[in-house]
Amino acid sequence: MARMEIMSGTERRRRWSDEAKLRILTEADQPGVRIGDVARRHDIHPGQIRLWRQSFSYVGRPAMFLPVEITEEVSATQAPDTPPAPAVIEISLRNGRCLRVPADVELRMLGSLIACVEAA
């Protein structure tokens, strides 16, 4: 059954508490969940969720450590006099995307890259 909300007066703006916003953001951050679906459930525009993400900027979030697997690829056909291929780090992000960067990437650049890929 569809929910109907009747707004009287000229203002349609709703006020959301920080707790409600964080609850919706947590729901939208779950793996495999689409922002549009969460927005429809709460009768808000998907852009509102993106704005809330920016306004909270997740400063208060605890640091998360992800599992890391170090592998070394050795090729039997690689000649000993050829220079080794540059080391590449592969980072799997929460949104399911993968980021491959050189091992010697600057930390400031890496932080910016991760923020851009997660936000997109």
PDB file of N, CA, C and O in Angstrom, residues 59-114:
ATOM      1  N   VAL A  59      33.529  12.485   9.133  1.00  0.00           N
ATOM      2  CA  VAL A  59      34.661  12.796  10.009  1.00  0.00           C
ATOM      3  C   VAL A  59      34.626  11.938  11.260  1.00  0.00           C
ATOM      4  O   VAL A  59      35.642  11.459  11.733  1.00  0.00           O
ATOM      5  N   GLY A  60      33.450  11.714  11.809  1.00  0.00           N
ATOM      6  CA  GLY A  60      33.342  10.979  13.056  1.00  0.00           C
ATOM      7  C   GLY A  60      33.416   9.472  12.910  1.00  0.00           C
ATOM      8  O   GLY A  60      33.316   8.754  13.892  1.00  0.00           O
ATOM      9  N   ARG A  61      33.568   8.980  11.698  1.00  0.00           N
ATOM     10  CA  ARG A  61      33.613   7.531  11.497  1.00  0.00           C
ATOM     11  C   ARG A  61      34.899   6.936  12.054  1.00  0.00           C
ATOM     12  O   ARG A  61      35.968   7.517  11.909  1.00  0.00           O
ATOM     13  N   PRO A  62      34.799   5.774  12.659  1.00  0.00           N
ATOM     14  CA  PRO A  62      36.024   5.116  13.134  1.00  0.00           C
ATOM     15  C   PRO A  62      36.831   4.609  11.942  1.00  0.00           C
ATOM     16  O   PRO A  62      36.286   4.307  10.893  1.00  0.00           O
ATOM     17  N   ALA A  63      38.135   4.535  12.127  1.00  0.00           N
ATOM     18  CA  ALA A  63      39.009   4.033  11.065  1.00  0.00           C
ATOM     19  C   ALA A  63      38.718   2.552  10.839  1.00  0.00           C
ATOM     20  O   ALA A  63      38.447   1.807  11.783  1.00  0.00           O
ATOM     21  N   MET A  64      38.746   2.153   9.596  1.00  0.00           N
ATOM     22  CA  MET A  64      38.509   0.758   9.255  1.00  0.00           C
ATOM     23  C   MET A  64      39.762   0.182   8.625  1.00  0.00           C
ATOM     24  O   MET A  64      40.408   0.833   7.812  1.00  0.00           O
ATOM     25  N   PHE A  65      40.112  -1.016   9.025  1.00  0.00           N
ATOM     26  CA  PHE A  65      41.222  -1.705   8.420  1.00  0.00           C
ATOM     27  C   PHE A  65      40.677  -2.818   7.552  1.00  0.00           C
ATOM     28  O   PHE A  65      39.782  -3.560   7.954  1.00  0.00           O
ATOM     29  N   LEU A  66      41.185  -2.908   6.364  1.00  0.00           N
ATOM     30  CA  LEU A  66      40.738  -3.915   5.420  1.00  0.00           C
ATOM     31  C   LEU A  66      41.828  -4.963   5.251  1.00  0.00           C
ATOM     32  O   LEU A  66      43.016  -4.658   5.363  1.00  0.00           O
ATOM     33  N   PRO A  67      41.435  -6.195   4.937  1.00  0.00           N
ATOM     34  CA  PRO A  67      42.450  -7.231   4.754  1.00  0.00           C
ATOM     35  C   PRO A  67      43.303  -6.943   3.523  1.00  0.00           C
ATOM     36  O   PRO A  67      42.821  -6.456   2.516  1.00  0.00           O
ATOM     37  N   VAL A  68      44.577  -7.232   3.637  1.00  0.00           N
ATOM     38  CA  VAL A  68      45.524  -7.007   2.543  1.00  0.00           C
ATOM     39  C   VAL A  68      46.203  -8.321   2.222  1.00  0.00           C
ATOM     40  O   VAL A  68      46.603  -9.067   3.117  1.00  0.00           O
ATOM     41  N   GLU A  69      46.317  -8.598   0.947  1.00  0.00           N
ATOM     42  CA  GLU A  69      47.004  -9.808   0.513  1.00  0.00           C
ATOM     43  C   GLU A  69      48.161  -9.383  -0.378  1.00  0.00           C
ATOM     44  O   GLU A  69      47.967  -8.708  -1.383  1.00  0.00           O
ATOM     45  N   ILE A  70      49.362  -9.735   0.020  1.00  0.00           N
ATOM     46  CA  ILE A  70      50.545  -9.376  -0.755  1.00  0.00           C
ATOM     47  C   ILE A  70      50.936 -10.581  -1.600  1.00  0.00           C
ATOM     48  O   ILE A  70      51.156 -11.672  -1.079  1.00  0.00           O
ATOM     49  N   THR A  71      50.971 -10.356  -2.892  1.00  0.00           N
ATOM     50  CA  THR A  71      51.349 -11.428  -3.805  1.00  0.00           C
ATOM     51  C   THR A  71      52.502 -10.957  -4.668  1.00  0.00           C
ATOM     52  O   THR A  71      52.650  -9.772  -4.947  1.00  0.00           O
ATOM     53  N   GLU A  72      53.308 -11.879  -5.076  1.00  0.00           N
ATOM     54  CA  GLU A  72      54.427 -11.556  -5.951  1.00  0.00           C
ATOM     55  C   GLU A  72      54.308 -12.423  -7.186  1.00  0.00           C
ATOM     56  O   GLU A  72      54.258 -13.648  -7.098  1.00  0.00           O
ATOM     57  N   GLU A  73      54.214 -11.759  -8.316  1.00  0.00           N
ATOM     58  CA  GLU A  73      54.117 -12.499  -9.567  1.00  0.00           C
ATOM     59  C   GLU A  73      55.521 -12.726 -10.118  1.00  0.00           C
ATOM     60  O   GLU A  73      56.290 -11.782 -10.283  1.00  0.00           O
ATOM     61  N   VAL A  74      55.832 -13.975 -10.367  1.00  0.00           N
ATOM     62  CA  VAL A  74      57.135 -14.313 -10.935  1.00  0.00           C
ATOM     63  C   VAL A  74      56.876 -14.982 -12.269  1.00  0.00           C
ATOM     64  O   VAL A  74      56.142 -15.965 -12.352  1.00  0.00           O
ATOM     65  N   SER A  75      57.476 -14.432 -13.293  1.00  0.00           N
ATOM     66  CA  SER A  75      57.292 -14.981 -14.631  1.00  0.00           C
ATOM     67  C   SER A  75      58.526 -15.795 -15.008  1.00  0.00           C
ATOM     68  O   SER A  75      59.662 -15.317 -14.897  1.00  0.00           O
ATOM     69  N   ALA A  76      58.316 -17.009 -15.470  1.00  0.00           N
ATOM     70  CA  ALA A  76      59.421 -17.870 -15.869  1.00  0.00           C
ATOM     71  C   ALA A  76      60.041 -17.380 -17.165  1.00  0.00           C
ATOM     72  O   ALA A  76      61.208 -17.648 -17.446  1.00  0.00           O
ATOM     73  N   THR A  77      59.278 -16.643 -17.975  1.00  0.00           N
ATOM     74  CA  THR A  77      59.792 -16.182 -19.262  1.00  0.00           C
ATOM     75  C   THR A  77      60.515 -14.845 -19.155  1.00  0.00           C
ATOM     76  O   THR A  77      61.121 -14.404 -20.114  1.00  0.00           O
ATOM     77  N   GLN A  78      60.466 -14.210 -17.996  1.00  0.00           N
ATOM     78  CA  GLN A  78      61.113 -12.914 -17.832  1.00  0.00           C
ATOM     79  C   GLN A  78      62.630 -13.090 -17.789  1.00  0.00           C
ATOM     80  O   GLN A  78      63.163 -13.843 -16.993  1.00  0.00           O
ATOM     81  N   ALA A  79      63.296 -12.371 -18.652  1.00  0.00           N
ATOM     82  CA  ALA A  79      64.752 -12.460 -18.713  1.00  0.00           C
ATOM     83  C   ALA A  79      65.342 -11.742 -17.505  1.00  0.00           C
ATOM     84  O   ALA A  79      64.822 -10.730 -17.062  1.00  0.00           O
ATOM     85  N   PRO A  80      66.456 -12.240 -16.950  1.00  0.00           N
ATOM     86  CA  PRO A  80      67.037 -11.625 -15.764  1.00  0.00           C
ATOM     87  C   PRO A  80      67.549 -10.207 -15.997  1.00  0.00           C
ATOM     88  O   PRO A  80      67.655  -9.433 -15.076  1.00  0.00           O
ATOM     89  N   ASP A  81      67.883  -9.839 -17.248  1.00  0.00           N
ATOM     90  CA  ASP A  81      68.429  -8.511 -17.490  1.00  0.00           C
ATOM     91  C   ASP A  81      67.358  -7.453 -17.738  1.00  0.00           C
ATOM     92  O   ASP A  81      67.674  -6.275 -17.851  1.00  0.00           O
ATOM     93  N   THR A  82      66.099  -7.829 -17.836  1.00  0.00           N
ATOM     94  CA  THR A  82      65.029  -6.846 -18.040  1.00  0.00           C
ATOM     95  C   THR A  82      64.652  -6.237 -16.694  1.00  0.00           C
ATOM     96  O   THR A  82      64.620  -6.922 -15.671  1.00  0.00           O
ATOM     97  N   PRO A  83      64.366  -4.954 -16.698  1.00  0.00           N
ATOM     98  CA  PRO A  83      63.979  -4.311 -15.431  1.00  0.00           C
ATOM     99  C   PRO A  83      62.627  -4.841 -14.957  1.00  0.00           C
ATOM    100  O   PRO A  83      61.753  -5.144 -15.763  1.00  0.00           O
ATOM    101  N   PRO A  84      62.463  -4.977 -13.663  1.00  0.00           N
ATOM    102  CA  PRO A  84      61.190  -5.483 -13.146  1.00  0.00           C
ATOM    103  C   PRO A  84      60.062  -4.493 -13.427  1.00  0.00           C
ATOM    104  O   PRO A  84      60.282  -3.283 -13.500  1.00  0.00           O
ATOM    105  N   ALA A  85      58.872  -5.033 -13.594  1.00  0.00           N
ATOM    106  CA  ALA A  85      57.694  -4.189 -13.807  1.00  0.00           C
ATOM    107  C   ALA A  85      57.416  -3.416 -12.519  1.00  0.00           C
ATOM    108  O   ALA A  85      57.660  -3.911 -11.418  1.00  0.00           O
ATOM    109  N   PRO A  86      56.939  -2.182 -12.635  1.00  0.00           N
ATOM    110  CA  PRO A  86      56.658  -1.409 -11.421  1.00  0.00           C
ATOM    111  C   PRO A  86      55.568  -2.094 -10.582  1.00  0.00           C
ATOM    112  O   PRO A  86      54.621  -2.657 -11.119  1.00  0.00           O
ATOM    113  N   ALA A  87      55.747  -2.054  -9.279  1.00  0.00           N
ATOM    114  CA  ALA A  87      54.784  -2.680  -8.369  1.00  0.00           C
ATOM    115  C   ALA A  87      53.482  -1.884  -8.382  1.00  0.00           C
ATOM    116  O   ALA A  87      53.483  -0.660  -8.405  1.00  0.00           O
ATOM    117  N   VAL A  88      52.376  -2.598  -8.387  1.00  0.00           N
ATOM    118  CA  VAL A  88      51.052  -1.985  -8.419  1.00  0.00           C
ATOM    119  C   VAL A  88      50.256  -2.486  -7.226  1.00  0.00           C
ATOM    120  O   VAL A  88      50.294  -3.669  -6.894  1.00  0.00           O
ATOM    121  N   ILE A  89      49.557  -1.580  -6.579  1.00  0.00           N
ATOM    122  CA  ILE A  89      48.690  -1.932  -5.452  1.00  0.00           C
ATOM    123  C   ILE A  89      47.249  -1.873  -5.944  1.00  0.00           C
ATOM    124  O   ILE A  89      46.845  -0.915  -6.588  1.00  0.00           O
ATOM    125  N   GLU A  90      46.486  -2.892  -5.626  1.00  0.00           N
ATOM    126  CA  GLU A  90      45.072  -2.937  -5.991  1.00  0.00           C
ATOM    127  C   GLU A  90      44.252  -2.760  -4.716  1.00  0.00           C
ATOM    128  O   GLU A  90      44.392  -3.518  -3.765  1.00  0.00           O
ATOM    129  N   ILE A  91      43.381  -1.749  -4.707  1.00  0.00           N
ATOM    130  CA  ILE A  91      42.575  -1.431  -3.530  1.00  0.00           C
ATOM    131  C   ILE A  91      41.114  -1.649  -3.883  1.00  0.00           C
ATOM    132  O   ILE A  91      40.595  -1.025  -4.807  1.00  0.00           O
ATOM    133  N   SER A  92      40.435  -2.529  -3.143  1.00  0.00           N
ATOM    134  CA  SER A  92      38.996  -2.751  -3.330  1.00  0.00           C
ATOM    135  C   SER A  92      38.249  -1.823  -2.381  1.00  0.00           C
ATOM    136  O   SER A  92      38.449  -1.877  -1.172  1.00  0.00           O
ATOM    137  N   LEU A  93      37.383  -0.981  -2.941  1.00  0.00           N
ATOM    138  CA  LEU A  93      36.666   0.004  -2.142  1.00  0.00           C
ATOM    139  C   LEU A  93      35.319  -0.537  -1.684  1.00  0.00           C
ATOM    140  O   LEU A  93      34.817  -1.541  -2.206  1.00  0.00           O
ATOM    141  N   ARG A  94      34.702   0.163  -0.712  1.00  0.00           N
ATOM    142  CA  ARG A  94      33.418  -0.285  -0.156  1.00  0.00           C
ATOM    143  C   ARG A  94      32.321  -0.333  -1.206  1.00  0.00           C
ATOM    144  O   ARG A  94      31.420  -1.148  -1.130  1.00  0.00           O
ATOM    145  N   ASN A  95      32.374   0.554  -2.200  1.00  0.00           N
ATOM    146  CA  ASN A  95      31.318   0.612  -3.196  1.00  0.00           C
ATOM    147  C   ASN A  95      31.495  -0.432  -4.295  1.00  0.00           C
ATOM    148  O   ASN A  95      30.793  -0.410  -5.286  1.00  0.00           O
ATOM    149  N   GLY A  96      32.471  -1.339  -4.133  1.00  0.00           N
ATOM    150  CA  GLY A  96      32.662  -2.419  -5.085  1.00  0.00           C
ATOM    151  C   GLY A  96      33.645  -2.085  -6.200  1.00  0.00           C
ATOM    152  O   GLY A  96      33.996  -2.947  -6.989  1.00  0.00           O
ATOM    153  N   ARG A  97      34.076  -0.853  -6.279  1.00  0.00           N
ATOM    154  CA  ARG A  97      35.030  -0.460  -7.304  1.00  0.00           C
ATOM    155  C   ARG A  97      36.444  -0.843  -6.884  1.00  0.00           C
ATOM    156  O   ARG A  97      36.723  -1.045  -5.720  1.00  0.00           O
ATOM    157  N   CYS A  98      37.330  -0.909  -7.865  1.00  0.00           N
ATOM    158  CA  CYS A  98      38.715  -1.302  -7.628  1.00  0.00           C
ATOM    159  C   CYS A  98      39.621  -0.196  -8.135  1.00  0.00           C
ATOM    160  O   CYS A  98      39.394   0.362  -9.196  1.00  0.00           O
ATOM    161  N   LEU A  99      40.637   0.114  -7.377  1.00  0.00           N
ATOM    162  CA  LEU A  99      41.578   1.164  -7.733  1.00  0.00           C
ATOM    163  C   LEU A  99      42.970   0.548  -7.777  1.00  0.00           C
ATOM    164  O   LEU A  99      43.407  -0.080  -6.820  1.00  0.00           O
ATOM    165  N   ARG A 100      43.674   0.699  -8.916  1.00  0.00           N
ATOM    166  CA  ARG A 100      45.038   0.192  -9.059  1.00  0.00           C
ATOM    167  C   ARG A 100      45.973   1.388  -9.166  1.00  0.00           C
ATOM    168  O   ARG A 100      45.799   2.235 -10.037  1.00  0.00           O
ATOM    169  N   VAL A 101      46.950   1.432  -8.268  1.00  0.00           N
ATOM    170  CA  VAL A 101      47.886   2.560  -8.230  1.00  0.00           C
ATOM    171  C   VAL A 101      49.307   2.028  -8.091  1.00  0.00           C
ATOM    172  O   VAL A 101      49.525   0.934  -7.569  1.00  0.00           O
ATOM    173  N   PRO A 102      50.290   2.816  -8.549  1.00  0.00           N
ATOM    174  CA  PRO A 102      51.683   2.399  -8.344  1.00  0.00           C
ATOM    175  C   PRO A 102      52.008   2.367  -6.853  1.00  0.00           C
ATOM    176  O   PRO A 102      51.450   3.132  -6.064  1.00  0.00           O
ATOM    177  N   ALA A 103      52.922   1.484  -6.468  1.00  0.00           N
ATOM    178  CA  ALA A 103      53.268   1.326  -5.055  1.00  0.00           C
ATOM    179  C   ALA A 103      53.909   2.575  -4.484  1.00  0.00           C
ATOM    180  O   ALA A 103      53.834   2.813  -3.282  1.00  0.00           O
ATOM    181  N   ASP A 104      54.503   3.405  -5.332  1.00  0.00           N
ATOM    182  CA  ASP A 104      55.180   4.592  -4.834  1.00  0.00           C
ATOM    183  C   ASP A 104      54.317   5.854  -4.916  1.00  0.00           C
ATOM    184  O   ASP A 104      54.836   6.965  -4.861  1.00  0.00           O
ATOM    185  N   VAL A 105      52.999   5.691  -5.007  1.00  0.00           N
ATOM    186  CA  VAL A 105      52.103   6.848  -5.093  1.00  0.00           C
ATOM    187  C   VAL A 105      52.159   7.634  -3.777  1.00  0.00           C
ATOM    188  O   VAL A 105      52.294   7.063  -2.698  1.00  0.00           O
ATOM    189  N   GLU A 106      52.081   8.958  -3.875  1.00  0.00           N
ATOM    190  CA  GLU A 106      52.096   9.795  -2.680  1.00  0.00           C
ATOM    191  C   GLU A 106      50.798   9.601  -1.898  1.00  0.00           C
ATOM    192  O   GLU A 106      49.721   9.450  -2.482  1.00  0.00           O
ATOM    193  N   LEU A 107      50.889   9.616  -0.568  1.00  0.00           N
ATOM    194  CA  LEU A 107      49.714   9.383   0.270  1.00  0.00           C
ATOM    195  C   LEU A 107      48.639  10.428   0.048  1.00  0.00           C
ATOM    196  O   LEU A 107      47.446  10.122   0.048  1.00  0.00           O
ATOM    197  N   ARG A 108      49.037  11.684  -0.126  1.00  0.00           N
ATOM    198  CA  ARG A 108      48.052  12.752  -0.351  1.00  0.00           C
ATOM    199  C   ARG A 108      47.289  12.488  -1.651  1.00  0.00           C
ATOM    200  O   ARG A 108      46.074  12.616  -1.716  1.00  0.00           O
ATOM    201  N   MET A 109      47.998  12.078  -2.688  1.00  0.00           N
ATOM    202  CA  MET A 109      47.380  11.774  -3.974  1.00  0.00           C
ATOM    203  C   MET A 109      46.463  10.558  -3.843  1.00  0.00           C
ATOM    204  O   MET A 109      45.357  10.550  -4.366  1.00  0.00           O
ATOM    205  N   LEU A 110      46.908   9.543  -3.105  1.00  0.00           N
ATOM    206  CA  LEU A 110      46.107   8.338  -2.912  1.00  0.00           C
ATOM    207  C   LEU A 110      44.802   8.671  -2.194  1.00  0.00           C
ATOM    208  O   LEU A 110      43.732   8.202  -2.576  1.00  0.00           O
ATOM    209  N   GLY A 111      44.879   9.508  -1.154  1.00  0.00           N
ATOM    210  CA  GLY A 111      43.662   9.907  -0.436  1.00  0.00           C
ATOM    211  C   GLY A 111      42.682  10.619  -1.349  1.00  0.00           C
ATOM    212  O   GLY A 111      41.473  10.363  -1.311  1.00  0.00           O
ATOM    213  N   SER A 112      43.179  11.494  -2.199  1.00  0.00           N
ATOM    214  CA  SER A 112      42.314  12.209  -3.146  1.00  0.00           C
ATOM    215  C   SER A 112      41.698  11.263  -4.153  1.00  0.00           C
ATOM    216  O   SER A 112      40.514  11.370  -4.489  1.00  0.00           O
ATOM    217  N   LEU A 113      42.483  10.311  -4.652  1.00  0.00           N
ATOM    218  CA  LEU A 113      41.969   9.344  -5.619  1.00  0.00           C
ATOM    219  C   LEU A 113      40.858   8.494  -5.019  1.00  0.00           C
ATOM    220  O   LEU A 113      39.812   8.280  -5.636  1.00  0.00           O
ATOM    221  N   ILE A 114      41.083   8.010  -3.804  1.00  0.00           N
ATOM    222  CA  ILE A 114      40.067   7.175  -3.150  1.00  0.00           C
ATOM    223  C   ILE A 114      38.785   7.974  -2.918  1.00  0.00           C
ATOM    224  O   ILE A 114      37.682   7.483  -3.181  1.00  0.00           O
TER     225      ILE A 114
END
